[in-house]
GROMACS .gro file of C-alpha atoms in nm:
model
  230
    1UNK     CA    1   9.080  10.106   6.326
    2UNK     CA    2   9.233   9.894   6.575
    3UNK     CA    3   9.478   9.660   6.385
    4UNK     CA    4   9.630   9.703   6.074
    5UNK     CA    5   9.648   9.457   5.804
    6UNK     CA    6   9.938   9.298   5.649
    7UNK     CA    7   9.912   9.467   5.355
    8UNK     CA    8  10.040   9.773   5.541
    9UNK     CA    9   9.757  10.070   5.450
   10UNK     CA   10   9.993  10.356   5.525
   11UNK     CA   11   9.724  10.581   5.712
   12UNK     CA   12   9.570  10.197   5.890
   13UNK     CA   13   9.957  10.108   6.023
   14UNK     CA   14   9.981  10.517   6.135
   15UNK     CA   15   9.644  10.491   6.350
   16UNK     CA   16   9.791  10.191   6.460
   17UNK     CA   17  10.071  10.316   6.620
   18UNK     CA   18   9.857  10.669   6.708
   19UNK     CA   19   9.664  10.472   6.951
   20UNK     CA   20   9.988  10.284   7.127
   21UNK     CA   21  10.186  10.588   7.152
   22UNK     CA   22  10.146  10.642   7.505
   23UNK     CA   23  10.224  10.352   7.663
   24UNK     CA   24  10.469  10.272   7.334
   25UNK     CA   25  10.780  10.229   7.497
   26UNK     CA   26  10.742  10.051   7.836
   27UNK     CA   27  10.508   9.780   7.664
   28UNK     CA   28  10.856   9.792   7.410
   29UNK     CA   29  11.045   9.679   7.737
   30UNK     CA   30  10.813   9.432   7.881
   31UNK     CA   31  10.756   9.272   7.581
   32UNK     CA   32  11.100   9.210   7.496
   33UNK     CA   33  11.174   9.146   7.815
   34UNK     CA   34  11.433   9.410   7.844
   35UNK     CA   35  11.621   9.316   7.540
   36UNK     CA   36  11.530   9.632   7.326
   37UNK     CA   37  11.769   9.828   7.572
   38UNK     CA   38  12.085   9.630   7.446
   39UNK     CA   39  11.910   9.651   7.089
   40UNK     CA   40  11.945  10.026   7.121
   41UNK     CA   41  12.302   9.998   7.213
   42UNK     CA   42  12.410   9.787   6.971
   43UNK     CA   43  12.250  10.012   6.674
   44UNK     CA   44  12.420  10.355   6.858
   45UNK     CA   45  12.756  10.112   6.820
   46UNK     CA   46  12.670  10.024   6.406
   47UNK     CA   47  12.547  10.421   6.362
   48UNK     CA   48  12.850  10.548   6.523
   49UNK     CA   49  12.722  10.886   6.487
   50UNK     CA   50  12.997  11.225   6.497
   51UNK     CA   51  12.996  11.517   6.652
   52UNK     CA   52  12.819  11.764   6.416
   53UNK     CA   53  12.664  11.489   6.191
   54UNK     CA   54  12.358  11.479   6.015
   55UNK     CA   55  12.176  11.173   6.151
   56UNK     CA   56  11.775  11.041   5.964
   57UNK     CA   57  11.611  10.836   6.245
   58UNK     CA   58  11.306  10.708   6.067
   59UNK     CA   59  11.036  10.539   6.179
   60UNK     CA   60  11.234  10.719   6.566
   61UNK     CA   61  10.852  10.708   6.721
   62UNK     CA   62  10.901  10.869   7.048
   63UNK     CA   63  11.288  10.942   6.975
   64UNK     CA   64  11.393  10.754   7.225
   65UNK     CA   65  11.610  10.539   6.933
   66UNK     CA   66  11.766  10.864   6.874
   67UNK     CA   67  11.873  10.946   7.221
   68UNK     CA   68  12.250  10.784   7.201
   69UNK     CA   69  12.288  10.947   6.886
   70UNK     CA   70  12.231  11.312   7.068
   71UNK     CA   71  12.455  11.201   7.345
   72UNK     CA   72  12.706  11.123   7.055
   73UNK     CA   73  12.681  11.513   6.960
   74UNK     CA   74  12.517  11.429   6.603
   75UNK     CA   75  12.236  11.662   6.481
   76UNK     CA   76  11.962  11.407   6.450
   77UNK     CA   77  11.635  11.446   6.294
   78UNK     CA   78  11.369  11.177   6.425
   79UNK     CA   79  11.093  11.078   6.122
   80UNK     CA   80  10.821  10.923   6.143
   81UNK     CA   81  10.473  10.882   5.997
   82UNK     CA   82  10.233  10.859   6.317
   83UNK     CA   83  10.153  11.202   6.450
   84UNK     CA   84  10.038  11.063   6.792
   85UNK     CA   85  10.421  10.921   6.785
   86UNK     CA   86  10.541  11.231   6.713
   87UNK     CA   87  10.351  11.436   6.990
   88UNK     CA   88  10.440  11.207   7.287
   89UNK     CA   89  10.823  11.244   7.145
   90UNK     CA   90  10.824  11.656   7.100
   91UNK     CA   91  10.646  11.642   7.463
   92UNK     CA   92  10.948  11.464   7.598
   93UNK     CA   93  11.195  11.640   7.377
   94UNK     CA   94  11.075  11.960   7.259
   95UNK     CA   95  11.430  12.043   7.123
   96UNK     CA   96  11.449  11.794   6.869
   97UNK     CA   97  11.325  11.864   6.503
   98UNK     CA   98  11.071  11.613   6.459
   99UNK     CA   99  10.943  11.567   6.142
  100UNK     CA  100  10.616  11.393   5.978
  101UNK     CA  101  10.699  11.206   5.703
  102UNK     CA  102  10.624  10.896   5.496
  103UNK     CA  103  10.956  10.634   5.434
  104UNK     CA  104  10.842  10.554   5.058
  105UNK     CA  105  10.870  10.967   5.018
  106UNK     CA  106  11.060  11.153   5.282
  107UNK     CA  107  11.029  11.492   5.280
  108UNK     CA  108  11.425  11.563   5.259
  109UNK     CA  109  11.653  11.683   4.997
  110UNK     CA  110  11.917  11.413   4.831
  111UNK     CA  111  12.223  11.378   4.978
  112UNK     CA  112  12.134  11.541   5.315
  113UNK     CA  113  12.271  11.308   5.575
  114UNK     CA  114  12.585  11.142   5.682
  115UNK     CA  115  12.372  10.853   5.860
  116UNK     CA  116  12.028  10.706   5.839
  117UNK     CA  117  11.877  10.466   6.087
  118UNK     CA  118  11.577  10.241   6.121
  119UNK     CA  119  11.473  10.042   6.421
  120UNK     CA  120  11.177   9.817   6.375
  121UNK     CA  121  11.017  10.013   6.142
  122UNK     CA  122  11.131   9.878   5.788
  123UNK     CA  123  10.859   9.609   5.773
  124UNK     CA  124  10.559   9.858   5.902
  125UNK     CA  125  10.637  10.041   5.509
  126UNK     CA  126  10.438   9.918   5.270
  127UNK     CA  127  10.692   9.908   4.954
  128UNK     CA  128  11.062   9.835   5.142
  129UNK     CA  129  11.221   9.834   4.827
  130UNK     CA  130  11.139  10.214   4.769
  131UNK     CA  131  11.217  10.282   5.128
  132UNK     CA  132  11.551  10.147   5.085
  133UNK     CA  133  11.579  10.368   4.792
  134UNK     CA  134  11.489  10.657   4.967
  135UNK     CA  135  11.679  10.645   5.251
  136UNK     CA  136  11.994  10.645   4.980
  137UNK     CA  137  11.858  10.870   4.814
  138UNK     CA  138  11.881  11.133   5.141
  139UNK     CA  139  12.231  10.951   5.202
  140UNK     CA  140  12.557  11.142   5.141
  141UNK     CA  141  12.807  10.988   4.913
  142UNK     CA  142  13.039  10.765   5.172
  143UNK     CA  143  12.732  10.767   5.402
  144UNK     CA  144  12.562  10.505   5.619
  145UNK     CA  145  12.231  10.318   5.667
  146UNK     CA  146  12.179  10.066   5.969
  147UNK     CA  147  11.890   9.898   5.973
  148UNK     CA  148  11.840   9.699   6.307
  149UNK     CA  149  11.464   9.485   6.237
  150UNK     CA  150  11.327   9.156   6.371
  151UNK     CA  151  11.429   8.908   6.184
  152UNK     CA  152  11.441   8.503   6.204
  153UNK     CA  153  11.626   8.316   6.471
  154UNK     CA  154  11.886   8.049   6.338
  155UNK     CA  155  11.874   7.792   6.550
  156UNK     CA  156  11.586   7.567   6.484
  157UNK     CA  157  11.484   7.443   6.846
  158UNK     CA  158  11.503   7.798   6.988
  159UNK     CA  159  11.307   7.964   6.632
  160UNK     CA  160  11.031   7.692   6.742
  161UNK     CA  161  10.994   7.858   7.113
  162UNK     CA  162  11.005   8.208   6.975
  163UNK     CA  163  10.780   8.179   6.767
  164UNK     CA  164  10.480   7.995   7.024
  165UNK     CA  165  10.596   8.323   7.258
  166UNK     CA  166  10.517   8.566   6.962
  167UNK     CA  167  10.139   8.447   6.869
  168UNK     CA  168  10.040   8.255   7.222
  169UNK     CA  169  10.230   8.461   7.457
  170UNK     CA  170  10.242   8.811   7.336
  171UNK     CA  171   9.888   8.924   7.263
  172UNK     CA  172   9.796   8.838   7.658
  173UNK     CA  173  10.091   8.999   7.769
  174UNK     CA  174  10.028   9.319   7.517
  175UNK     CA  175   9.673   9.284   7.642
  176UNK     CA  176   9.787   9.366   8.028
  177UNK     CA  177  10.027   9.657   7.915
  178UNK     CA  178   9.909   9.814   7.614
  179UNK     CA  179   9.632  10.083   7.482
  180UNK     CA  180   9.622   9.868   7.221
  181UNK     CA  181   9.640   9.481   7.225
  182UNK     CA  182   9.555   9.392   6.857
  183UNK     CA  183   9.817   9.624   6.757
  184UNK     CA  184  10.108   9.351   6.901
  185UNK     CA  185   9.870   9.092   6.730
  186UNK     CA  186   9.977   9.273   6.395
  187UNK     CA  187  10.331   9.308   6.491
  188UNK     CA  188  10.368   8.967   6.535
  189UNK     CA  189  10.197   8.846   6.223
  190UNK     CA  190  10.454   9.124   6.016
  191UNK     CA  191  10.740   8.993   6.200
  192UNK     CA  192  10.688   8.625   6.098
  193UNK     CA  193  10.576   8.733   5.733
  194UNK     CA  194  10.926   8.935   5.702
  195UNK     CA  195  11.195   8.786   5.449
  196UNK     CA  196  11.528   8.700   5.667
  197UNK     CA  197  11.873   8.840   5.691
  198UNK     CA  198  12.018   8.742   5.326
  199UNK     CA  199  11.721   8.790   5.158
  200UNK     CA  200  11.712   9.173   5.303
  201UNK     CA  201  12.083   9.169   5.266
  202UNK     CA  202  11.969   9.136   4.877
  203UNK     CA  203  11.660   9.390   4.852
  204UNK     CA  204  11.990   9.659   5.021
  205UNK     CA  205  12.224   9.591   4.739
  206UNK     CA  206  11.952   9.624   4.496
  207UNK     CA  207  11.848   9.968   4.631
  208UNK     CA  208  12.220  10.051   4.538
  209UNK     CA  209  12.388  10.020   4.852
  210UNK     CA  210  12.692   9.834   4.849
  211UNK     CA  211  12.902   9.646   5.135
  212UNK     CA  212  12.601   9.507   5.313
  213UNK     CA  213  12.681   9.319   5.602
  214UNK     CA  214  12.429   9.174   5.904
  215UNK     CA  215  12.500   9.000   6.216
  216UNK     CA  216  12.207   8.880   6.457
  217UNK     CA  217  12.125   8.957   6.789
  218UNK     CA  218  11.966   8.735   7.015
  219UNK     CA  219  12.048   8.430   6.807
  220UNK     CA  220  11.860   8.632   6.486
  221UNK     CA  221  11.565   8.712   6.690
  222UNK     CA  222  11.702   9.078   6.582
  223UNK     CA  223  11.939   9.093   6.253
  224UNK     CA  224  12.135   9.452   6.164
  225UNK     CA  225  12.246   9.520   5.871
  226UNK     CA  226  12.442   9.770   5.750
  227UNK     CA  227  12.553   9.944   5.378
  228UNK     CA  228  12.716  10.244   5.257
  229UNK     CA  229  12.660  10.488   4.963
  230UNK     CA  230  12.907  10.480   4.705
   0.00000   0.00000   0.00000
């Protein structure tokens, strides 16, 4: 299997990412043309992870979305469903606890952490809605979820340009960088097909969060958005 469809087969989108998991986060930084580093910063900012907090990166990958949140002194617990993810990740940081699991069941106890973060990973689940309600679920009363996912840019002219560079530019340039070309090919196609900021603003207070806020990054290239548990 060398691309997964957009109706997001949970063991199709895991080989997916298996097979770019090597080369996963420098094709990250060339394709985004550096912009996932500030990206990373801005969610560590919206997270604003404790010492000695419990923090759920799902969908973490590699961990490297984790790292400021270690630097921060948090305990944080890096999820995600591709085991080829997961083994470049422990090889890099054999002290963290990573953890196999599934967003739409994660293999946690309710009311477990004081933070929960995804990064690009929302759209790649194949129900959102019950990942939304999961990652509350694992949520502490008073807790957080940021959500930092591609989203739709807000200014028409510059929505039209980002969009040629996403299905003319991007599978030549994943072609020259990646293990896995097609794989960008899908993560285009997903990124175009998501809903936009209010409309994911709406699926977050219907999962039972409440005080859901986004802003965009890179004029809504990137939205974050951000709720608590009551």
């Amino acid at each position: 299997m060398s691309r997964a469809s957009l109706d997001k087969q949970p063991h199709e989108v895991a080989s997916m990412f298996d097979d770019v998991a090597a080369n996963y986060d420098l094709t990250n930084d060339v394709l985004s043309l550096g912009q996932d580093r500030r990206w990373r910063k801005e969610v560590a900012k919206a997270v604003d992870a404790r010492p000695a907090q419990k923090v759920l990166d799902l969908a973490a990958g590699t961990a490297t979305s984790s790292q400021p949140f270690v630097k921060a002194g948090a305990y944080v617990v890096p999820c995600d469903f591709s085991l080829g993810m997961l083994r470049v990740g422990k090889k890099n940081h054999p002290w963290m606890p990573f953890t196999a699991g599934d967003g739409m069941n994660l293999p946690f106890r309710d009311d477990v952490f004081d933070a929960v973060t995804i990064s690009f990973g929302l759209r790649n689940i194949q129900d959102t809605d019950r990942a939304l309600r999961e990652l509350y679920r694992v949520t502490k009363p008073g807790g957080r979820v940021v959500i930092c996912e591609f989203s739709h840019a807000t200014w028409a002219p510059f929505r039209t340009v980002y969009e040629e560079y996403l299905m003319r530019a991007l599978p030549p340039v994943a072609r020259a960088v990646s293990s896995n070309p097609d794989a960008y090919v899908y993560l285009a196609e997903s990124i175009q097909s998501w809903p936009d900021q209010a409309t994911l603003a709406g699926m977050m207070q219907k999962a039972g969060w409440s005080k859901v806020a986004h802003r965009n990054l890179t004029g809504g290239i990137v939205a974050l958005h951000r709720g608590f548990k009551a």
